[in-house]
PDB file of C-alpha atoms in Angstrom:
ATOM      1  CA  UNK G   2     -29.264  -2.028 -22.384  1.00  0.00           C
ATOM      2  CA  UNK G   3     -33.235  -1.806 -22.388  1.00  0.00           C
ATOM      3  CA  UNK G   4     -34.880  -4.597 -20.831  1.00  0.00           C
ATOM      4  CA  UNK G   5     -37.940  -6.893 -22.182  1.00  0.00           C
ATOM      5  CA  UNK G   6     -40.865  -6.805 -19.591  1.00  0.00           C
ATOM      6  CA  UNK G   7     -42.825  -9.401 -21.640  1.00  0.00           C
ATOM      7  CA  UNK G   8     -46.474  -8.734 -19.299  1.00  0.00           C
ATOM      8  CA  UNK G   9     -46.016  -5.207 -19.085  1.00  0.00           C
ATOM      9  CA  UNK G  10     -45.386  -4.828 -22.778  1.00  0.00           C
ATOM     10  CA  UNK G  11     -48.483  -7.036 -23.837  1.00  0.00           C
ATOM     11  CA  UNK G  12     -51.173  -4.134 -21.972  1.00  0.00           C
ATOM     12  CA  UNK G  13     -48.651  -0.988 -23.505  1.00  0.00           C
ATOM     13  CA  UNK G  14     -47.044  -1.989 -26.979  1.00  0.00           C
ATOM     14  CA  UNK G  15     -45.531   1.162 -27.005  1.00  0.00           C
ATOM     15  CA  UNK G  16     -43.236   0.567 -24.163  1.00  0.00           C
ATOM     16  CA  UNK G  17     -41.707  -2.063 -26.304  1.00  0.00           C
ATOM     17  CA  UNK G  18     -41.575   0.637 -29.300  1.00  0.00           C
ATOM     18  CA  UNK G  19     -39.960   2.768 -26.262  1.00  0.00           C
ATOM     19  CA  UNK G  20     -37.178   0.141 -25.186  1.00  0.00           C
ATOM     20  CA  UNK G  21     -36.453  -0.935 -29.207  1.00  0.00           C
ATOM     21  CA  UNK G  22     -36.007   2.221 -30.374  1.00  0.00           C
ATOM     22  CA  UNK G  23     -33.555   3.182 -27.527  1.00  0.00           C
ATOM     23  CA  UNK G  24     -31.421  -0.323 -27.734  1.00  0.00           C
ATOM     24  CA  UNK G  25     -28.476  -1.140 -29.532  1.00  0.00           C
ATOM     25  CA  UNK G  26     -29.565  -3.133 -32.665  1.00  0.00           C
ATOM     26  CA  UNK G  27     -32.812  -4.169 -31.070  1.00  0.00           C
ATOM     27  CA  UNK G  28     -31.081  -5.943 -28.384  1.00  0.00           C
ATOM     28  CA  UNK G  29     -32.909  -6.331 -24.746  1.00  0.00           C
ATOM     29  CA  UNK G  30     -31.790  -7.606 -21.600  1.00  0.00           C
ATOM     30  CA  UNK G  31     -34.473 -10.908 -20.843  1.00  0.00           C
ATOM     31  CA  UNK G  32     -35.375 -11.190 -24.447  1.00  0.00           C
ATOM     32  CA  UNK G  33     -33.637 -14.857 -25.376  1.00  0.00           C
ATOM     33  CA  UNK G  34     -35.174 -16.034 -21.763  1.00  0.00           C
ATOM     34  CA  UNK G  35     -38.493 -15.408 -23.230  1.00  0.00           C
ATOM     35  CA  UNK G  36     -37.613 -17.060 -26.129  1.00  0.00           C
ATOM     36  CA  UNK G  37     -36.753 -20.092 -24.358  1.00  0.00           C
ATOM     37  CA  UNK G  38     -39.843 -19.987 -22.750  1.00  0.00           C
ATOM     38  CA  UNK G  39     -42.160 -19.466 -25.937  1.00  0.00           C
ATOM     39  CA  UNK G  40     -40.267 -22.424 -27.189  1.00  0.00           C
ATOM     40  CA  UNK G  41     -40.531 -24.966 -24.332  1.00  0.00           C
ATOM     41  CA  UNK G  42     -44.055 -23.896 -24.251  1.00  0.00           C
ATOM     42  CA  UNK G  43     -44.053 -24.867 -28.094  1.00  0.00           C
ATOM     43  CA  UNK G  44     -42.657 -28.621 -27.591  1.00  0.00           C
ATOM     44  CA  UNK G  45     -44.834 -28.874 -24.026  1.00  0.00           C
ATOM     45  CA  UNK G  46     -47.898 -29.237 -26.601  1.00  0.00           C
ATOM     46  CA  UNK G  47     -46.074 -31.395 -29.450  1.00  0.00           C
ATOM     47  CA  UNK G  48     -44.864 -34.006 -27.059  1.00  0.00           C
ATOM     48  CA  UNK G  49     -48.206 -33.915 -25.009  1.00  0.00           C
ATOM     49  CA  UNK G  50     -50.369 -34.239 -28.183  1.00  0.00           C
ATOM     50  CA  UNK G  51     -47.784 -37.372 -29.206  1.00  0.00           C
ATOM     51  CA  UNK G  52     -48.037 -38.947 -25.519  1.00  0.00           C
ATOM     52  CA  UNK G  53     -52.063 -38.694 -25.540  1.00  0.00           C
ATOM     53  CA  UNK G  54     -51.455 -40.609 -28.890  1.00  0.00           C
ATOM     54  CA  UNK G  55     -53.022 -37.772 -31.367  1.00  0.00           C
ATOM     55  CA  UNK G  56     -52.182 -39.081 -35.101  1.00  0.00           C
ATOM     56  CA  UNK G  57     -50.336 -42.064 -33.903  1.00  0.00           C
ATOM     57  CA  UNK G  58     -53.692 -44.460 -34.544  1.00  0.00           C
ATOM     58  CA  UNK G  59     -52.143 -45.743 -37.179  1.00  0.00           C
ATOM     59  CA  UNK G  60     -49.392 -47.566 -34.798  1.00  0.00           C
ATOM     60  CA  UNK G  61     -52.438 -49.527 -33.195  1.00  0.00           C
ATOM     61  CA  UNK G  62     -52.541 -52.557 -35.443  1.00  0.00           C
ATOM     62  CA  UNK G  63     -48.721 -53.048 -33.917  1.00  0.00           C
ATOM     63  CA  UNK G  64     -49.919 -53.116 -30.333  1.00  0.00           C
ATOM     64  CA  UNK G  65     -53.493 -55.694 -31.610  1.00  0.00           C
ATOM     65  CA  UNK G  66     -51.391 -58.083 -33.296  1.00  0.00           C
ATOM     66  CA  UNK G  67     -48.859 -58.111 -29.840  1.00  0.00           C
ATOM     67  CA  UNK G  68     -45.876 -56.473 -31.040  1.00  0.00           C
ATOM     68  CA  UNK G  69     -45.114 -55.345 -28.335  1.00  0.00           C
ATOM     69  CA  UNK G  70     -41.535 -53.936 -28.994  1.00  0.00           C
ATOM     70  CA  UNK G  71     -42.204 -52.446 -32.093  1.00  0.00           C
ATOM     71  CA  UNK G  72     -44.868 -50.544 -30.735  1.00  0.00           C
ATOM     72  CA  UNK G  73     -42.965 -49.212 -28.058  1.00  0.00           C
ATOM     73  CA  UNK G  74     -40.042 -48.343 -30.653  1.00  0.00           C
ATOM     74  CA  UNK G  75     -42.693 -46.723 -33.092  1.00  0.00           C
ATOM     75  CA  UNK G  76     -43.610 -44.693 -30.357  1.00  0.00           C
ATOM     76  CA  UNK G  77     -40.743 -43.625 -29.708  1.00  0.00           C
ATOM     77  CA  UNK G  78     -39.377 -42.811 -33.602  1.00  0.00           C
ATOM     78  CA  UNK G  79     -43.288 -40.939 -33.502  1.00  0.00           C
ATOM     79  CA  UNK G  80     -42.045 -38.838 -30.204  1.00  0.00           C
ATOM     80  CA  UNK G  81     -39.025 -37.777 -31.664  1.00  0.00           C
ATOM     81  CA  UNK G  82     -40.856 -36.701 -35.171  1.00  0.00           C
ATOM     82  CA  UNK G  83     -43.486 -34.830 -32.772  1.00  0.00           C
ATOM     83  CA  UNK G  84     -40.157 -33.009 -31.429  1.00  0.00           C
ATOM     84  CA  UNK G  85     -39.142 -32.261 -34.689  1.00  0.00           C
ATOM     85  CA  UNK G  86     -42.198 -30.861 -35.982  1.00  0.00           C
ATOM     86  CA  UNK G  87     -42.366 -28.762 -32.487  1.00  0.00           C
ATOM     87  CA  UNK G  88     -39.092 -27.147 -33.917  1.00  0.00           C
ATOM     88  CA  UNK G  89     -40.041 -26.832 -37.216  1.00  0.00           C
ATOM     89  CA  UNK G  90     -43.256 -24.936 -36.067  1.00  0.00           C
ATOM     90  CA  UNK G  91     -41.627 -22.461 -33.736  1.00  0.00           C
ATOM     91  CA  UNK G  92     -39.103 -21.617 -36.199  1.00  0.00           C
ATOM     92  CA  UNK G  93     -41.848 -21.160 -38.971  1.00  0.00           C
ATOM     93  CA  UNK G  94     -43.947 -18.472 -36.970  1.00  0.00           C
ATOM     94  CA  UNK G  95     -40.626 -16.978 -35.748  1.00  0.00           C
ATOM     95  CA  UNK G  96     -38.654 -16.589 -38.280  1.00  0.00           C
ATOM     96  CA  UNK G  97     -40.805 -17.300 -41.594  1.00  0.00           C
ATOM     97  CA  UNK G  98     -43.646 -15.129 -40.531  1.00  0.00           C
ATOM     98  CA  UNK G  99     -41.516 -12.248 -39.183  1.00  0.00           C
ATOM     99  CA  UNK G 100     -40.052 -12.566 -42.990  1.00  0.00           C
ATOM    100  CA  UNK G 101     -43.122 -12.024 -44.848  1.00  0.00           C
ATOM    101  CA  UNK G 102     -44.613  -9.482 -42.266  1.00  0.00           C
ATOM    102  CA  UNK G 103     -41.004  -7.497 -42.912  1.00  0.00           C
ATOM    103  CA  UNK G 104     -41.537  -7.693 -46.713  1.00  0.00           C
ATOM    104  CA  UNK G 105     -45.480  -5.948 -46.504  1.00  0.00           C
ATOM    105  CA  UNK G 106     -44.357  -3.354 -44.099  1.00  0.00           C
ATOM    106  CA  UNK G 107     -42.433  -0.010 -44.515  1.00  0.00           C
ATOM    107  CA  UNK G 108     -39.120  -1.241 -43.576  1.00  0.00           C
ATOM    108  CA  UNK G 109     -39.396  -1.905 -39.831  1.00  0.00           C
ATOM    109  CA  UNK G 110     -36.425  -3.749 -38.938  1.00  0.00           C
ATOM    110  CA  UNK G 111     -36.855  -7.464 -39.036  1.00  0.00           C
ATOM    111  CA  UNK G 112     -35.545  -8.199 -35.240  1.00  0.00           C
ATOM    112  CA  UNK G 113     -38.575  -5.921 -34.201  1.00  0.00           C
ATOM    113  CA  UNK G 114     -41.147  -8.187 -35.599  1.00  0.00           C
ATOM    114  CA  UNK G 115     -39.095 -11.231 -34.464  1.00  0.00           C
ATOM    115  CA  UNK G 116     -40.289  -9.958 -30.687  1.00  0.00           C
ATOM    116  CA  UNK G 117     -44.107  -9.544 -31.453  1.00  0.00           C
ATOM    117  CA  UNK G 118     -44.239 -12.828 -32.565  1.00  0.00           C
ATOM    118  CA  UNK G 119     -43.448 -13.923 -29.480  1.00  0.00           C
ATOM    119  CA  UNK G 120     -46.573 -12.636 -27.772  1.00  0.00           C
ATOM    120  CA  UNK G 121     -48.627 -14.101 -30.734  1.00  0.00           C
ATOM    121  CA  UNK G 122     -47.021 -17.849 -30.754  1.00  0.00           C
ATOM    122  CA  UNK G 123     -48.054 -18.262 -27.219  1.00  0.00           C
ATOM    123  CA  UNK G 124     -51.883 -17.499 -28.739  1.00  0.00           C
ATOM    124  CA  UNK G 125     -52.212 -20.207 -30.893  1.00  0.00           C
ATOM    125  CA  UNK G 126     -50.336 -22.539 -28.415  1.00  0.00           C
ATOM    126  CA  UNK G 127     -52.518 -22.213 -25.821  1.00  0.00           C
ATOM    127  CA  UNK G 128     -56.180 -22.527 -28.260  1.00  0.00           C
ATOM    128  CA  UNK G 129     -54.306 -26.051 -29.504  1.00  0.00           C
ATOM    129  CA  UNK G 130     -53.961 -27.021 -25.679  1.00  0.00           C
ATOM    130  CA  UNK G 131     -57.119 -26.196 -25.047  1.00  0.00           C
ATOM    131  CA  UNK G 132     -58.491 -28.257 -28.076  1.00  0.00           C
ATOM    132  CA  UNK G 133     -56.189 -30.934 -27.275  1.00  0.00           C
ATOM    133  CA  UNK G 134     -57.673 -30.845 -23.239  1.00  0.00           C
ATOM    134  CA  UNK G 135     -60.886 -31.096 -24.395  1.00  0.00           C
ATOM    135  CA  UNK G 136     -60.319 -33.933 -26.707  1.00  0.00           C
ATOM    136  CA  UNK G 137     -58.682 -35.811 -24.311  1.00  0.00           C
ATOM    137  CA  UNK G 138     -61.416 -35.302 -21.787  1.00  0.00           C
ATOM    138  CA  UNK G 139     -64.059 -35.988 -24.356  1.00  0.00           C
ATOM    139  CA  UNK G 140     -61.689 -39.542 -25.636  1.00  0.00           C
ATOM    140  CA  UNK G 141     -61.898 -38.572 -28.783  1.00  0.00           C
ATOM    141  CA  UNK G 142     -60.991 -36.638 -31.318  1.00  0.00           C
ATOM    142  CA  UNK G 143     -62.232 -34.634 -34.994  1.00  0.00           C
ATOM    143  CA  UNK G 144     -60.514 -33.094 -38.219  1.00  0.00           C
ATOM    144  CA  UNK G 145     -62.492 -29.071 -36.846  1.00  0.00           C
ATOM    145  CA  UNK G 146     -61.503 -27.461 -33.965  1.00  0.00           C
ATOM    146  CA  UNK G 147     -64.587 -25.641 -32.358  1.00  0.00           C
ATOM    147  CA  UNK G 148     -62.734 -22.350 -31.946  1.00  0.00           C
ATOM    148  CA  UNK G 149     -63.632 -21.671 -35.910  1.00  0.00           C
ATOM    149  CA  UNK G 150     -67.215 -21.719 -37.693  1.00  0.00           C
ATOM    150  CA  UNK G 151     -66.128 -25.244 -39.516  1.00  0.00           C
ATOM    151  CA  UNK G 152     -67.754 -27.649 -37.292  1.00  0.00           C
ATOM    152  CA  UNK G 153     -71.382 -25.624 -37.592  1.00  0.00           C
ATOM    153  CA  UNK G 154     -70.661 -24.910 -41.620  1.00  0.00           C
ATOM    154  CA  UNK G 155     -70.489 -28.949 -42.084  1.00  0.00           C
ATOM    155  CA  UNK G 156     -74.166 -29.677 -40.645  1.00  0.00           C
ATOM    156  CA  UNK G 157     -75.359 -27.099 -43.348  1.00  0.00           C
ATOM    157  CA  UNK G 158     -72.678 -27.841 -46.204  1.00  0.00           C
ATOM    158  CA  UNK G 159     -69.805 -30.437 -46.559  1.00  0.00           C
ATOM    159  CA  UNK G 160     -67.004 -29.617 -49.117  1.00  0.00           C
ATOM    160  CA  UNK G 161     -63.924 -30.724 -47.376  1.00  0.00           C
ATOM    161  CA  UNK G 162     -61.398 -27.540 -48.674  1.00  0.00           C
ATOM    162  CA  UNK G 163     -63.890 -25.199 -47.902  1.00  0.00           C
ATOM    163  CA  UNK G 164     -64.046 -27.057 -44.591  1.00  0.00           C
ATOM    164  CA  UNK G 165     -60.377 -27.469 -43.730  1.00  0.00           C
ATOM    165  CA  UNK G 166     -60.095 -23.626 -45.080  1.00  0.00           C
ATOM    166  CA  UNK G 167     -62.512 -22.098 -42.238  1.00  0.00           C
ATOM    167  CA  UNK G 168     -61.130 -24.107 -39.612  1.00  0.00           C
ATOM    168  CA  UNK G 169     -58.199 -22.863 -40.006  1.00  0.00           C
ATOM    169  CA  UNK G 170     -59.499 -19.175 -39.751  1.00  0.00           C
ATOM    170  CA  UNK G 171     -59.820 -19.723 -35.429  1.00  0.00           C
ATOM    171  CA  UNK G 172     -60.356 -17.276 -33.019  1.00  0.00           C
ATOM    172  CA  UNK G 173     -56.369 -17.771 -32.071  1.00  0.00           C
ATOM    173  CA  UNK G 174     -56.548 -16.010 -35.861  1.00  0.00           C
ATOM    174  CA  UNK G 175     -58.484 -12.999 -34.887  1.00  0.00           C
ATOM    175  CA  UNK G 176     -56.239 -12.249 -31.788  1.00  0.00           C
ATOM    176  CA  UNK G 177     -53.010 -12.697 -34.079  1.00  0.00           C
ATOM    177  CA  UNK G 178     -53.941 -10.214 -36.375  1.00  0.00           C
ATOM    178  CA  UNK G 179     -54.991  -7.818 -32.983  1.00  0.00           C
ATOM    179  CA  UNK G 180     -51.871  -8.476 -31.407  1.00  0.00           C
ATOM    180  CA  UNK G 181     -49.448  -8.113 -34.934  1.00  0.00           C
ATOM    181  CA  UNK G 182     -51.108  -4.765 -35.464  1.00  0.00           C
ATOM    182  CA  UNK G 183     -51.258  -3.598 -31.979  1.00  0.00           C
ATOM    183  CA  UNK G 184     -47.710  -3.553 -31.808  1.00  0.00           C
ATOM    184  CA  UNK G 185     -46.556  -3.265 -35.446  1.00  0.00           C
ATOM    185  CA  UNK G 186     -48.748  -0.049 -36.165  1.00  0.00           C
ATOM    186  CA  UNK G 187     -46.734   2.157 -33.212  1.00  0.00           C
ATOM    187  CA  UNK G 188     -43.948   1.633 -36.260  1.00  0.00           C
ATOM    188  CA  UNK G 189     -46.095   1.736 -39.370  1.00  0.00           C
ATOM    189  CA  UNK G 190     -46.956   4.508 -41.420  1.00  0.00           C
ATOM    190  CA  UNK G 191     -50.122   3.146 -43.622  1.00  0.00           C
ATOM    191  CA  UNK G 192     -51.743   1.864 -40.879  1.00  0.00           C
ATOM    192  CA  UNK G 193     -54.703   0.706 -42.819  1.00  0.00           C
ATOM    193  CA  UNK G 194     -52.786  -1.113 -45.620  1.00  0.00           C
ATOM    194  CA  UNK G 195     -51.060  -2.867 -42.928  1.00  0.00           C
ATOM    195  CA  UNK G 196     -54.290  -4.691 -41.050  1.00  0.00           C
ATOM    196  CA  UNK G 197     -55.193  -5.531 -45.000  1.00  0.00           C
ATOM    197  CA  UNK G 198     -52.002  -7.237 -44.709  1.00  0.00           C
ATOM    198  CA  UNK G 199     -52.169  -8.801 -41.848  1.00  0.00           C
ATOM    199  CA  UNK G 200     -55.636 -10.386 -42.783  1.00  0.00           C
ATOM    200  CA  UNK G 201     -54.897 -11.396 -46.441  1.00  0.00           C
ATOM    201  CA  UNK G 202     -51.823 -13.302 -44.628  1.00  0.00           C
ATOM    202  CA  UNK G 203     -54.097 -15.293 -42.441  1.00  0.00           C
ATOM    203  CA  UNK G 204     -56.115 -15.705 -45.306  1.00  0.00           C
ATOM    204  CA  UNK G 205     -53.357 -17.353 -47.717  1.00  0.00           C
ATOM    205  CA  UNK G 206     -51.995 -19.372 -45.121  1.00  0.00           C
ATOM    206  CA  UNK G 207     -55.210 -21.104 -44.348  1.00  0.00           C
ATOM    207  CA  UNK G 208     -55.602 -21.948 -48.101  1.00  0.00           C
ATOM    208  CA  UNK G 209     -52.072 -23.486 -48.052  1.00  0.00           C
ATOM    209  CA  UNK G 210     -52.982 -25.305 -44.981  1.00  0.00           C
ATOM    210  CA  UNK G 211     -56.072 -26.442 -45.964  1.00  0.00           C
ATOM    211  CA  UNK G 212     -54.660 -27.175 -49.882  1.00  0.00           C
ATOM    212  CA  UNK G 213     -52.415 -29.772 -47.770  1.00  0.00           C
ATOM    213  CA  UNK G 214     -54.558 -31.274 -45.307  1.00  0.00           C
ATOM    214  CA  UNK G 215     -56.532 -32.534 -48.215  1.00  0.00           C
ATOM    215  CA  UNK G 216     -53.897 -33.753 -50.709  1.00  0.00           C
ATOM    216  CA  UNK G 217     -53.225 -37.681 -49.841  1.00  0.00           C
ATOM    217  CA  UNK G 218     -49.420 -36.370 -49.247  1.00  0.00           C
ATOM    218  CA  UNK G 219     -48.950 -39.910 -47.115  1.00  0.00           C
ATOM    219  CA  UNK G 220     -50.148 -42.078 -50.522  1.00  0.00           C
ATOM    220  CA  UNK G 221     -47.498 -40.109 -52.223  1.00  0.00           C
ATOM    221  CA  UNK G 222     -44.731 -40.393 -50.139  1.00  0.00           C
ATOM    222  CA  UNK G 223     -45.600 -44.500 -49.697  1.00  0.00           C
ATOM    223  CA  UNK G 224     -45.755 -44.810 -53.474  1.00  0.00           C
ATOM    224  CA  UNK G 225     -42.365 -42.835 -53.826  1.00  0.00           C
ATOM    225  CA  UNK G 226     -40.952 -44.802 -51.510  1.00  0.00           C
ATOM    226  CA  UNK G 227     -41.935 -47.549 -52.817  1.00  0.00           C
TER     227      UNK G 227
END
């Protein structure tokens, strides 16, 4: 059975074209350890954003007013949920976006793209830990991350979509796209229609994202619950 050599692979994506292509099903010795890494590496930020208390102001009134207990429990119920939404994230960018990359290319076997995502998770991990560092070294916090143009676009114009929709386009972005076609294109055969791909993907998602982050989803959910 090939082996995974995660470093080695990242400076010479065709050794991991090499060791696919002459496994058994895509299968290499190392791989799930890597994937076990990636993931703990995924949860390391969640729970680490939740501890520094990142979107858990609204639990403050709990710990003014001197409940003392049920701010300890909300903390708690608001650890787990930053667990859960650690999960939910890995699983999105490694097995959602391997999905939709499979259905633009020519056919290259799903299990193949499942492995390159695992050098670009680690990307957009570290540029959110970074942020986060920063934040909590600053004691603050704000909606734009300074790895994307949003933060200088809202001293010259404030639309809060078009806002939310460039900060989302990050440098982490630019090095996804690098990384997806650096190893996708040893396999692909329209190598150009695949980096269109690979952009207009980073492209939709940030409208989704940003379509979200401006919908008052919370109201909703509060009025439906009643």
């Amino acid at each position: 059975m090939s082996e995974f050599h995660y470093w080695q692979q990242i400076s010479q994506p065709s050794r991991l074209t090499h060791n696919l292509e002459s496994s058994e099903n895509g299968k290499l010795k190392g791989y799930i350890k890597w994937v076990a890494v990636i993931f703990s590496l995924t949860l390391f930020y969640f729970i680490v954003r939740n501890m520094w208390g990142m979107n858990t102001d609204g639990l403050t009134y709990l710990l003014v007013d001197g409940q003392y207990d049920q701010y300890r429990y909300a903390r708690l119920i608001s650890l787990v949920g930053a667990i859960l939404m650690g999960i939910i994230y890995f699983l999105f960018y490694y097995y959602l976006i391997p999905a939709v990359l499979y259905t633009f290319t020519d056919n290259i076997p799903y299990r193949w793209i499942q492995k390159v995502q695992l050098y670009v998770i680690p990307v957009i991990i570290v540029e959110k830990l970074i942020t986060l560092f920063v934040f909590a070294a600053a004691g603050f916090t704000t909606p734009f991350t300074f790895f994307s143009l949003a933060p200088m676009l809202s001293y010259v114009y404030y639309q809060d979509y078009l806002l939310y929709f460039v900060n989302q386009l990050t440098i982490a972005s630019v090095v996804t796209v690098f990384v997806q076609y650096a190893f996708i294109s040893q396999w692909a055969t329209r190598k150009k229609v695949l980096l269109i791909n690979l952009i207009l993907i980073q492209i939709i998602c940030a409208a989704i994202v940003a379509i979200i982050s401006i919908l008052p989803i919370t109201t909703w959910l509060e009025g439906w619950l009643g």
